[in-house]
XYZ file of C-alpha atoms in Angstrom:
671
model
C 32.061 92.145 85.882
C 29.571 94.730 87.141
C 30.683 94.043 90.722
C 34.320 94.672 89.772
C 33.470 97.949 88.044
C 31.399 99.050 91.027
C 34.283 98.202 93.377
C 36.692 100.250 91.252
C 34.292 103.190 91.273
C 34.184 103.022 95.067
C 37.974 103.073 95.154
C 38.322 106.026 92.773
C 37.669 108.895 95.228
C 40.150 107.357 97.679
C 42.830 107.049 94.975
C 42.259 110.608 93.821
C 42.497 111.876 97.358
C 45.740 109.958 97.985
C 47.245 111.305 94.759
C 46.445 114.843 95.914
C 48.273 114.383 99.224
C 51.873 113.476 98.431
C 54.272 113.247 101.349
C 57.030 115.668 102.261
C 60.425 114.635 100.910
C 63.051 114.928 103.619
C 66.798 115.017 102.933
C 68.559 111.661 103.066
C 70.456 112.791 106.144
C 67.101 112.450 107.884
C 64.977 109.852 106.074
C 65.845 107.253 103.419
C 63.029 105.599 101.461
C 63.114 103.159 98.526
C 63.651 104.324 94.944
C 60.179 103.061 94.079
C 58.640 105.145 96.873
C 60.396 108.282 95.644
C 59.241 107.531 92.105
C 55.606 107.263 93.173
C 55.945 110.511 95.133
C 57.499 112.290 92.147
C 54.420 111.427 90.077
C 52.153 112.884 92.752
C 54.241 116.033 93.182
C 54.336 116.457 89.409
C 50.570 116.356 89.420
C 50.521 118.968 92.197
C 52.811 121.471 90.432
C 50.919 120.960 87.166
C 47.750 122.154 88.891
C 49.344 124.693 91.246
C 52.172 126.373 89.364
C 53.094 128.788 92.151
C 53.183 126.231 94.984
C 56.815 126.737 96.033
C 56.904 123.850 98.502
C 55.526 121.488 95.862
C 58.326 122.412 93.441
C 61.026 121.657 96.021
C 59.426 118.304 96.828
C 58.992 117.507 93.143
C 62.679 118.122 92.486
C 63.894 116.139 95.493
C 61.603 113.149 94.869
C 62.702 113.040 91.217
C 66.365 113.270 92.170
C 66.062 110.502 94.758
C 64.131 108.410 92.225
C 67.269 108.600 90.057
C 65.756 110.767 87.351
C 68.108 111.619 84.481
C 70.072 114.865 84.330
C 67.864 115.999 81.456
C 64.737 115.447 83.539
C 66.179 117.331 86.516
C 67.353 120.186 84.298
C 63.828 120.539 82.942
C 62.390 120.734 86.461
C 64.887 123.501 87.239
C 63.831 125.448 84.137
C 60.170 124.991 85.024
C 60.604 126.260 88.569
C 62.513 129.275 87.261
C 59.567 130.071 84.998
C 57.013 129.525 87.741
C 58.885 131.222 90.622
C 61.625 133.439 89.161
C 64.424 134.447 91.562
C 62.593 132.994 94.562
C 64.202 131.270 97.526
C 63.022 127.912 96.200
C 64.224 128.604 92.652
C 67.729 129.519 93.815
C 67.822 126.597 96.244
C 66.937 124.039 93.575
C 69.367 125.585 91.072
C 72.107 125.350 93.685
C 71.332 121.697 94.384
C 71.264 120.912 90.696
C 74.550 122.666 89.908
C 76.521 120.113 91.924
C 80.036 121.003 93.033
C 80.813 124.269 91.265
C 81.218 127.974 91.876
C 77.804 128.513 90.269
C 76.240 126.305 92.927
C 77.603 128.608 95.613
C 76.129 131.676 93.917
C 72.637 130.177 93.910
C 72.903 128.699 97.412
C 74.226 131.921 98.954
C 71.407 133.844 97.315
C 68.852 131.387 98.703
C 70.445 131.616 102.152
C 70.356 135.420 102.078
C 66.612 135.298 101.383
C 65.836 132.816 104.191
C 68.828 132.381 106.533
C 66.730 130.572 109.152
C 65.481 127.898 106.746
C 67.698 124.773 107.073
C 67.207 123.440 103.534
C 70.336 125.211 102.250
C 72.664 124.348 105.151
C 73.882 120.931 104.003
C 74.613 122.079 100.458
C 76.429 125.189 101.732
C 78.493 123.053 104.099
C 79.645 120.952 101.140
C 80.195 124.058 99.011
C 82.562 125.545 101.578
C 84.367 122.208 101.799
C 84.621 122.392 98.000
C 86.179 125.852 98.359
C 88.377 124.591 101.269
C 87.005 127.364 103.471
C 87.239 125.698 106.879
C 85.770 128.547 108.956
C 82.559 128.858 106.926
C 82.302 125.078 106.584
C 82.340 124.921 110.380
C 79.650 127.627 110.561
C 77.273 125.609 108.400
C 78.168 122.389 110.216
C 76.960 124.125 113.386
C 73.766 125.294 111.677
C 73.091 121.817 110.306
C 73.754 120.215 113.686
C 71.244 122.536 115.382
C 68.577 121.898 112.734
C 66.360 118.824 112.489
C 67.877 117.812 109.148
C 70.222 115.210 110.669
C 68.960 111.914 112.035
C 70.372 111.272 115.510
C 70.919 107.629 114.591
C 72.949 108.806 111.571
C 75.201 110.833 113.856
C 75.661 107.792 116.102
C 76.410 105.592 113.104
C 78.892 108.148 111.734
C 80.603 108.413 115.114
C 81.269 104.675 114.951
C 82.566 105.021 111.397
C 85.186 107.499 112.632
C 86.024 105.341 115.637
C 86.724 102.410 113.299
C 89.845 104.157 111.995
C 93.482 104.363 113.053
C 95.131 107.691 113.932
C 95.688 109.952 110.920
C 93.534 107.789 108.645
C 92.220 108.813 105.246
C 88.636 107.700 104.669
C 86.949 107.348 101.275
C 83.217 108.099 101.273
C 80.532 108.549 98.641
C 77.261 110.444 98.671
C 76.129 113.449 100.707
C 74.237 111.668 103.468
C 77.210 109.564 104.585
C 79.750 112.416 104.351
C 77.905 115.348 105.916
C 77.543 113.846 109.416
C 81.288 113.088 109.479
C 82.066 116.751 108.839
C 79.536 117.809 111.474
C 81.082 115.527 114.095
C 84.540 116.863 113.310
C 83.553 120.544 113.097
C 81.062 120.794 115.945
C 82.021 118.083 118.416
C 85.769 117.826 117.632
C 85.461 114.079 117.066
C 88.416 112.535 115.233
C 89.672 115.671 113.575
C 92.818 113.689 112.728
C 90.820 111.767 110.092
C 90.741 113.173 106.558
C 87.523 112.507 104.647
C 87.723 112.176 100.849
C 84.337 112.227 99.137
C 84.669 110.473 95.761
C 81.869 112.514 94.211
C 83.608 115.775 95.079
C 86.994 114.495 93.862
C 85.600 114.296 90.334
C 86.025 118.079 90.125
C 89.651 118.614 89.099
C 89.992 122.008 90.811
C 88.835 120.673 94.165
C 90.749 117.424 93.743
C 94.089 119.110 93.080
C 93.647 121.579 95.936
C 92.373 118.978 98.422
C 95.089 116.427 97.737
C 97.758 119.112 97.816
C 96.533 120.307 101.217
C 96.863 116.732 102.531
C 100.300 116.240 100.913
C 98.959 113.368 98.828
C 100.654 112.545 95.513
C 98.667 111.530 92.434
C 99.580 111.065 88.769
C 96.853 113.165 87.190
C 97.794 112.122 83.664
C 96.444 108.595 84.247
C 93.099 109.679 85.702
C 90.114 108.926 83.427
C 87.324 111.408 82.742
C 84.507 108.921 83.251
C 83.053 109.344 86.758
C 82.788 105.640 87.602
C 86.251 104.800 86.295
C 87.722 107.805 88.100
C 86.333 106.627 91.436
C 87.822 103.163 90.944
C 91.163 104.624 89.936
C 91.358 107.005 92.903
C 90.517 104.206 95.357
C 93.391 102.108 94.012
C 95.942 104.736 92.906
C 96.066 107.027 95.942
C 97.160 104.227 98.318
C 99.597 102.941 95.695
C 101.316 106.312 95.338
C 101.115 107.201 99.043
C 102.101 103.972 100.824
C 103.018 105.787 104.035
C 99.356 106.741 104.608
C 96.581 104.591 106.102
C 93.574 104.336 103.777
C 90.086 103.208 104.771
C 86.877 102.686 102.801
C 83.413 103.286 104.260
C 81.146 100.219 104.072
C 78.598 102.435 102.305
C 80.825 102.692 99.203
C 79.568 101.087 96.021
C 81.324 97.762 95.444
C 82.150 98.921 91.909
C 84.662 101.381 93.367
C 86.812 98.727 95.031
C 86.797 95.836 92.562
C 90.528 96.086 91.815
C 91.597 96.204 95.493
C 88.979 94.036 97.205
C 91.548 91.358 98.060
C 93.498 93.958 100.051
C 90.549 95.173 102.140
C 89.890 94.048 105.714
C 86.665 94.912 107.557
C 87.569 96.538 110.883
C 84.194 97.953 111.923
C 82.081 100.271 109.780
C 84.977 100.678 107.369
C 87.516 98.462 105.628
C 91.260 98.981 105.925
C 93.562 98.548 102.941
C 96.632 96.417 103.540
C 98.844 94.440 101.175
C 99.808 92.209 104.083
C 97.470 89.978 106.047
C 96.273 91.684 109.260
C 94.423 90.492 112.341
C 91.253 92.440 111.660
C 89.216 90.353 114.134
C 91.217 91.842 117.018
C 90.503 95.324 115.671
C 86.779 94.579 115.306
C 86.748 93.238 118.873
C 88.478 96.353 120.222
C 86.121 98.665 118.354
C 82.907 96.935 119.438
C 83.978 96.367 123.017
C 85.723 99.662 123.764
C 85.285 102.296 121.048
C 81.767 102.188 119.616
C 78.551 103.724 120.916
C 76.107 100.791 120.787
C 73.317 101.611 123.244
C 71.313 103.357 120.530
C 71.092 100.064 118.623
C 69.092 98.437 121.419
C 67.202 101.433 122.858
C 65.437 103.956 120.605
C 66.164 107.133 122.540
C 64.708 109.450 119.889
C 61.640 107.575 118.650
C 62.855 107.550 115.045
C 61.024 105.648 112.318
C 62.505 102.594 110.629
C 63.330 104.766 107.608
C 65.473 107.174 109.646
C 68.796 107.558 107.836
C 70.918 105.970 110.533
C 68.576 103.000 110.957
C 68.648 102.251 107.238
C 72.460 102.132 107.352
C 72.494 99.848 110.395
C 72.598 96.804 108.119
C 76.316 97.582 107.722
C 76.890 96.464 111.313
C 75.913 92.893 110.448
C 79.102 91.788 108.669
C 81.580 92.820 111.416
C 79.159 91.619 114.104
C 78.859 88.171 112.529
C 82.635 87.965 112.227
C 82.947 88.871 115.908
C 80.238 86.341 116.827
C 82.259 83.584 115.146
C 85.325 84.697 117.130
C 83.424 84.537 120.418
C 82.070 81.054 119.673
C 85.466 79.770 118.580
C 87.015 80.991 121.832
C 84.238 79.707 124.071
C 82.905 83.170 124.992
C 79.313 81.946 124.830
C 77.694 84.721 126.891
C 79.306 87.413 124.754
C 78.116 85.583 121.632
C 74.549 85.411 122.965
C 74.488 89.120 123.832
C 75.861 90.031 120.432
C 73.432 87.755 118.613
C 70.500 89.487 120.326
C 71.645 92.782 118.797
C 72.355 91.113 115.453
C 68.849 89.666 115.211
C 67.274 92.984 116.196
C 69.183 94.759 113.422
C 68.395 91.957 110.982
C 64.669 92.303 111.707
C 64.803 96.079 111.288
C 66.702 95.891 107.975
C 64.784 92.954 106.428
C 67.712 90.531 106.614
C 66.318 88.109 109.189
C 66.377 85.014 106.968
C 69.933 85.596 105.770
C 71.326 86.265 109.233
C 69.433 83.410 110.875
C 70.732 81.058 108.206
C 74.286 82.211 108.904
C 73.952 81.894 112.677
C 72.448 78.427 112.411
C 74.977 77.108 109.933
C 77.694 75.936 112.312
C 75.290 74.807 115.016
C 73.054 72.686 112.800
C 75.453 71.089 110.340
C 78.338 69.838 112.458
C 80.441 68.610 109.514
C 84.072 68.384 110.716
C 86.670 70.001 108.518
C 89.290 68.034 106.621
C 91.288 69.452 103.746
C 89.723 68.796 100.348
C 91.075 69.785 96.922
C 88.211 72.041 95.882
C 88.151 73.056 92.213
C 88.475 76.841 92.653
C 88.101 77.623 88.956
C 84.834 75.730 88.764
C 83.526 77.049 92.083
C 84.278 80.727 91.392
C 83.628 80.593 87.660
C 80.033 79.485 88.075
C 79.074 82.233 90.536
C 77.071 85.038 88.913
C 76.640 88.450 90.541
C 73.111 89.201 91.713
C 73.632 92.467 93.598
C 76.234 93.930 95.914
C 77.993 91.027 97.606
C 75.380 88.376 96.726
C 76.122 85.799 94.013
C 74.291 82.695 92.783
C 75.565 79.579 91.048
C 74.781 79.336 87.334
C 73.315 75.878 87.665
C 71.396 73.793 90.142
C 73.674 71.550 92.215
C 74.353 68.400 90.204
C 74.655 64.749 91.160
C 78.395 65.040 90.543
C 78.750 67.925 93.011
C 76.589 66.413 95.730
C 78.319 63.044 95.417
C 81.668 64.771 95.945
C 80.311 65.937 99.306
C 78.996 62.483 100.217
C 82.293 60.873 99.221
C 84.096 63.358 101.472
C 81.985 62.157 104.396
C 82.719 58.513 103.587
C 86.446 59.007 103.076
C 86.737 60.761 106.431
C 84.661 58.096 108.188
C 81.850 60.541 108.973
C 79.206 57.864 108.576
C 76.722 59.410 110.988
C 76.619 62.541 108.846
C 76.627 60.469 105.653
C 73.540 58.531 106.711
C 71.787 61.778 107.609
C 72.608 63.668 104.409
C 72.651 60.964 101.690
C 70.056 60.733 98.910
C 66.773 59.701 100.504
C 65.246 56.989 98.305
C 62.965 55.570 101.011
C 59.773 56.676 99.266
C 60.535 54.804 96.012
C 59.440 51.310 95.004
C 60.505 49.243 92.023
C 61.076 50.002 89.198
C 61.445 53.661 90.227
C 63.853 52.668 93.026
C 66.329 51.084 90.605
C 66.148 54.097 88.343
C 66.805 56.531 91.207
C 69.719 54.426 92.472
C 71.292 54.684 89.037
C 70.337 58.355 88.698
C 72.010 59.414 91.946
C 74.925 56.958 91.958
C 78.498 58.347 91.938
C 79.622 57.424 88.419
C 82.696 58.121 86.305
C 81.556 59.108 82.804
C 83.200 57.828 79.669
C 82.911 58.683 75.996
C 79.740 56.765 75.219
C 78.002 57.039 78.564
C 77.698 60.245 80.575
C 75.194 58.798 83.043
C 73.293 61.401 85.085
C 76.243 63.230 86.642
C 75.249 66.632 85.196
C 71.595 66.291 86.116
C 70.265 68.185 89.152
C 70.590 66.398 92.487
C 67.114 65.560 93.854
C 65.649 63.521 96.721
C 67.996 65.290 99.122
C 66.961 66.170 102.689
C 66.831 69.868 103.495
C 69.521 69.308 106.131
C 71.716 67.769 103.434
C 71.508 70.906 101.301
C 72.389 73.031 104.329
C 75.279 70.716 105.192
C 76.597 70.909 101.619
C 76.607 74.719 101.896
C 78.447 74.528 105.215
C 81.010 72.097 103.799
C 81.805 74.070 100.664
C 82.022 77.273 102.731
C 84.694 75.792 104.982
C 86.576 74.283 102.054
C 86.557 77.461 99.980
C 87.703 79.715 102.825
C 90.721 77.428 103.411
C 91.911 77.312 99.785
C 95.062 79.102 98.685
C 94.678 81.477 95.738
C 90.976 82.071 96.233
C 89.393 85.236 94.844
C 87.602 86.296 98.049
C 88.999 86.220 101.572
C 85.816 84.996 103.224
C 82.446 83.894 101.873
C 79.370 82.016 103.011
C 77.663 79.585 100.661
C 74.017 79.175 101.615
C 70.452 78.666 100.495
C 68.713 81.897 99.461
C 65.712 83.567 101.013
C 62.544 83.498 98.923
C 63.033 87.171 98.002
C 66.651 86.630 96.987
C 65.698 83.623 94.872
C 62.912 85.506 93.114
C 65.092 88.492 92.216
C 67.838 86.178 90.968
C 65.275 84.206 88.942
C 63.921 87.401 87.388
C 67.440 88.116 86.167
C 67.004 91.901 85.895
C 70.415 93.377 86.722
C 69.123 96.888 87.402
C 66.584 95.857 90.037
C 66.031 98.435 92.777
C 64.452 96.361 95.548
C 64.613 92.777 96.818
C 60.800 92.783 96.702
C 59.535 91.951 93.197
C 56.546 94.303 93.223
C 58.684 97.293 94.252
C 60.734 97.202 91.048
C 60.479 99.125 87.802
C 61.508 96.896 84.888
C 62.857 97.773 81.445
C 61.342 95.716 78.616
C 61.570 95.752 74.828
C 58.150 96.132 73.230
C 57.649 94.957 69.626
C 56.765 97.560 67.045
C 53.667 95.604 66.141
C 51.453 93.194 68.063
C 52.280 90.264 65.759
C 56.007 90.301 66.493
C 57.406 87.889 69.036
C 61.084 88.865 69.368
C 62.622 92.093 68.177
C 65.986 93.737 68.763
C 64.941 97.228 67.729
C 61.620 97.631 69.514
C 60.597 100.373 71.877
C 62.040 100.241 75.383
C 59.527 100.833 78.145
C 59.863 101.057 81.917
C 57.058 99.225 83.707
C 56.281 98.368 87.306
C 56.693 94.670 87.938
C 53.271 94.590 89.584
C 51.700 95.889 86.352
C 53.727 93.907 83.831
C 52.353 90.338 84.233
C 55.875 88.885 84.141
C 55.871 85.144 84.874
C 59.102 83.956 83.289
C 62.736 85.141 83.088
C 62.604 85.678 79.324
C 60.484 88.800 79.940
C 62.955 91.078 78.104
C 60.920 90.444 74.983
C 57.573 91.793 76.086
C 55.378 89.308 74.244
C 57.176 86.407 75.962
C 56.916 87.667 79.537
C 54.080 85.215 80.325
C 54.514 82.587 77.584
C 56.127 79.188 78.047
C 56.136 78.038 74.381
C 57.978 79.626 71.475
C 56.413 80.142 68.064
C 57.224 76.508 67.150
C 55.256 75.242 70.184
C 58.473 74.092 71.850
C 58.810 74.684 75.581
C 61.182 77.322 76.915
C 61.708 75.318 80.111
C 61.285 71.821 81.515
C 57.642 71.657 82.638
C 54.778 69.187 82.942
C 52.396 69.170 79.962
C 48.950 67.632 79.731
C 48.965 67.672 75.927
C 50.200 64.400 74.472
C 51.069 65.820 71.057
C 52.192 69.233 69.897
C 53.567 70.376 66.574
C 56.986 70.650 68.261
C 56.884 66.998 69.347
C 55.799 65.828 65.898
C 58.359 67.920 64.037
C 61.296 67.056 66.293
C 60.293 63.513 67.326
C 60.371 64.503 71.006
C 58.525 62.707 73.837
C 57.235 65.999 75.223
C 57.145 69.653 74.225
C 60.224 70.279 76.364
C 62.136 67.205 75.225
C 62.316 65.454 78.633
C 59.949 63.183 80.504
C 61.592 63.929 83.861
C 64.650 65.961 84.923
C 66.868 67.562 82.287
C 70.632 68.096 82.558
C 71.474 71.480 84.035
C 71.932 74.222 81.457
C 69.644 72.564 78.902
C 67.840 75.856 78.250
C 69.145 79.380 77.778
C 70.039 81.517 80.833
C 68.268 84.539 82.250
C 69.684 88.072 82.249
C 72.054 87.316 85.133
C 73.394 84.136 83.553
C 71.387 81.675 85.684
C 70.018 78.534 84.020
C 66.796 76.628 84.713
C 65.399 79.017 87.298
C 61.886 77.930 86.379
C 61.033 74.302 85.727
C 63.428 71.313 85.786
C 63.584 71.071 89.602
C 62.110 73.350 92.247
C 64.877 74.994 94.263
C 65.070 74.990 98.058
C 65.140 78.241 100.003
C 66.383 78.796 103.544
C 62.809 78.223 104.747
C 62.427 74.486 105.214
C 59.516 73.154 103.165
C 59.545 76.018 100.644
C 61.023 75.632 97.159
C 60.720 78.045 94.253
C 60.273 77.940 90.497
C 58.362 74.707 89.859
C 59.743 71.548 88.253
C 59.454 68.948 85.508
C 56.377 67.676 87.356
C 54.683 71.060 87.716
C 52.615 72.723 85.034
C 54.035 75.911 83.481
C 51.588 78.063 85.441
C 52.972 76.459 88.631
C 56.560 77.082 87.556
C 56.911 80.851 87.474
C 59.243 83.374 89.064
C 56.729 83.850 91.887
C 55.804 80.178 92.355
C 56.479 78.778 95.829
C 56.195 74.992 95.911
C 55.942 73.145 99.221
C 57.531 69.832 100.214
C 57.579 67.909 103.505
C 60.457 65.481 102.861
C 63.170 64.727 100.304
C 61.410 64.985 96.952
C 62.157 63.904 93.389
C 61.034 67.313 92.127
C 63.176 69.393 94.535
C 66.867 70.267 94.296
C 68.837 73.346 95.253
C 71.024 76.143 93.931
C 73.813 77.560 96.072
C 74.052 81.308 96.695
C 77.329 82.910 97.768
C 77.590 85.925 100.063
C 80.963 87.662 100.205
C 81.658 88.472 103.859
C 85.157 89.847 103.374
C 86.622 90.950 100.063
């Protein structure tokens, strides 16, 4: 203990020094960091302004870091009041008030005053550009576009990315965007470099203001029934995305890939990816030809392979480069299908580079390997769409996960498909591997995994998780169901990929926290309900507290009730999941006449325990779940102790295993 205390004392001066040197917060047109990073910086800048009340630069950084950390309006308003008190009528005070006022005439008053005090300082240029767009003052908008272009506030990679956004569109297109950092460079390209001035950019955030909306739409000769527009910001965005095309069918509408998926839920089946934007069409279009034309003849792509400007990986344009992956993978499939192998190889080199830079290597590699590794020929199969779609739960963005682990019933449907189509080579490769079992376990496993038809008195093991499956079998199942789903009539999504998850994806899905900010567990800030007293176990009216995952000691998905975040037994000593227990007798077993504290000696049927916050069952215990890394499974099993069956547990296997199954994730490639 003394050694630990001494070590912490040694660390203390370093920590204090780091806290006193927060980093400059650049606009998101230049640098984009994680929400967690901005939050940590806001704490450090808050400490700075608390000790140095007249440090103008610190106040600006404190406001920006808090805003980018998604602080509430009340918190931002307080910062504005504090800076007014500390630095009344200063350049920084007016600048921050202008930023905070949003799209309004008042914002212009503050921003113009700040600009008059320091016309050579670029911090006001972006906001003034948007203000003059808000006022529909084209000449002054162009002036500030020029100023912004000549400053260092715009990432060169962001300009390149935005150029390709504009080149994705047909003549006279109308493009929906969202957020400042993805809209500003489009205006700059149009105003300064005369790139695609035929395109009209509609920023959904700005359209919330009724004065601007009416004037902007009128100037573009766009009709809209204002009486049906909701006041709520999120609902308004959704309505505008759907209603404007409906009431103006003669226009061509496009949606930037940077839009929140919430904005396009009602029209997703009418959207076709054509590059860095999606085109709306009620009729089926050949979007692959458009993607091919854009990538081969319209886009600037050299900057993706050669870093001409030496930008960091958090440069705004580089962060957005992940949006290239979907159209590139679609084009890669086209090349392979048509025998254009060299083109596919060249494209895949770029794809893997972008995947590495945007932390999507595992996902992309899994996609690229799918067709090459599995080789399961396609024959039409009557897939149950209702069951397939109805069991997919949203994780984040376009990533879904199946409620349950894949069952014996589901995997046997795949094996039967192979048999019925005389694909015996594949069947022998992907069937249940029972080679490691001897009697009597062999007879049990044959009965456990056998394709059975249940009847009233005997359900067999059809709804139990499929185990003793080779890794290649799980991959082949994903490939098979992907092909079958994408060929079904009446499906919800135009194109999806079913696959095994990466370790990070699995862990975030297992956590079940819908508001997670990062795919890395430790980077997240989690909301938990704390009991009003230390003796309480579960409470509905406790205090809500935001805690860093790394500080919260969360082991299990029932963490919402703080006292249960690292417990595996309830107050009756009954298990909350299917684990391995050393204890032969517990009060739960005695009271309920159960063989173990969890009620099962081996596997349990899927859904035997309650789901996590995302609606996923059995994410810890029951069977460990394969990831896209062969030999790595997550979450522990019926044969792992509770402490080996946590959200962060990674269990290894070297062959088909009775403790290992899999859960299918679904990635929507095309809405």
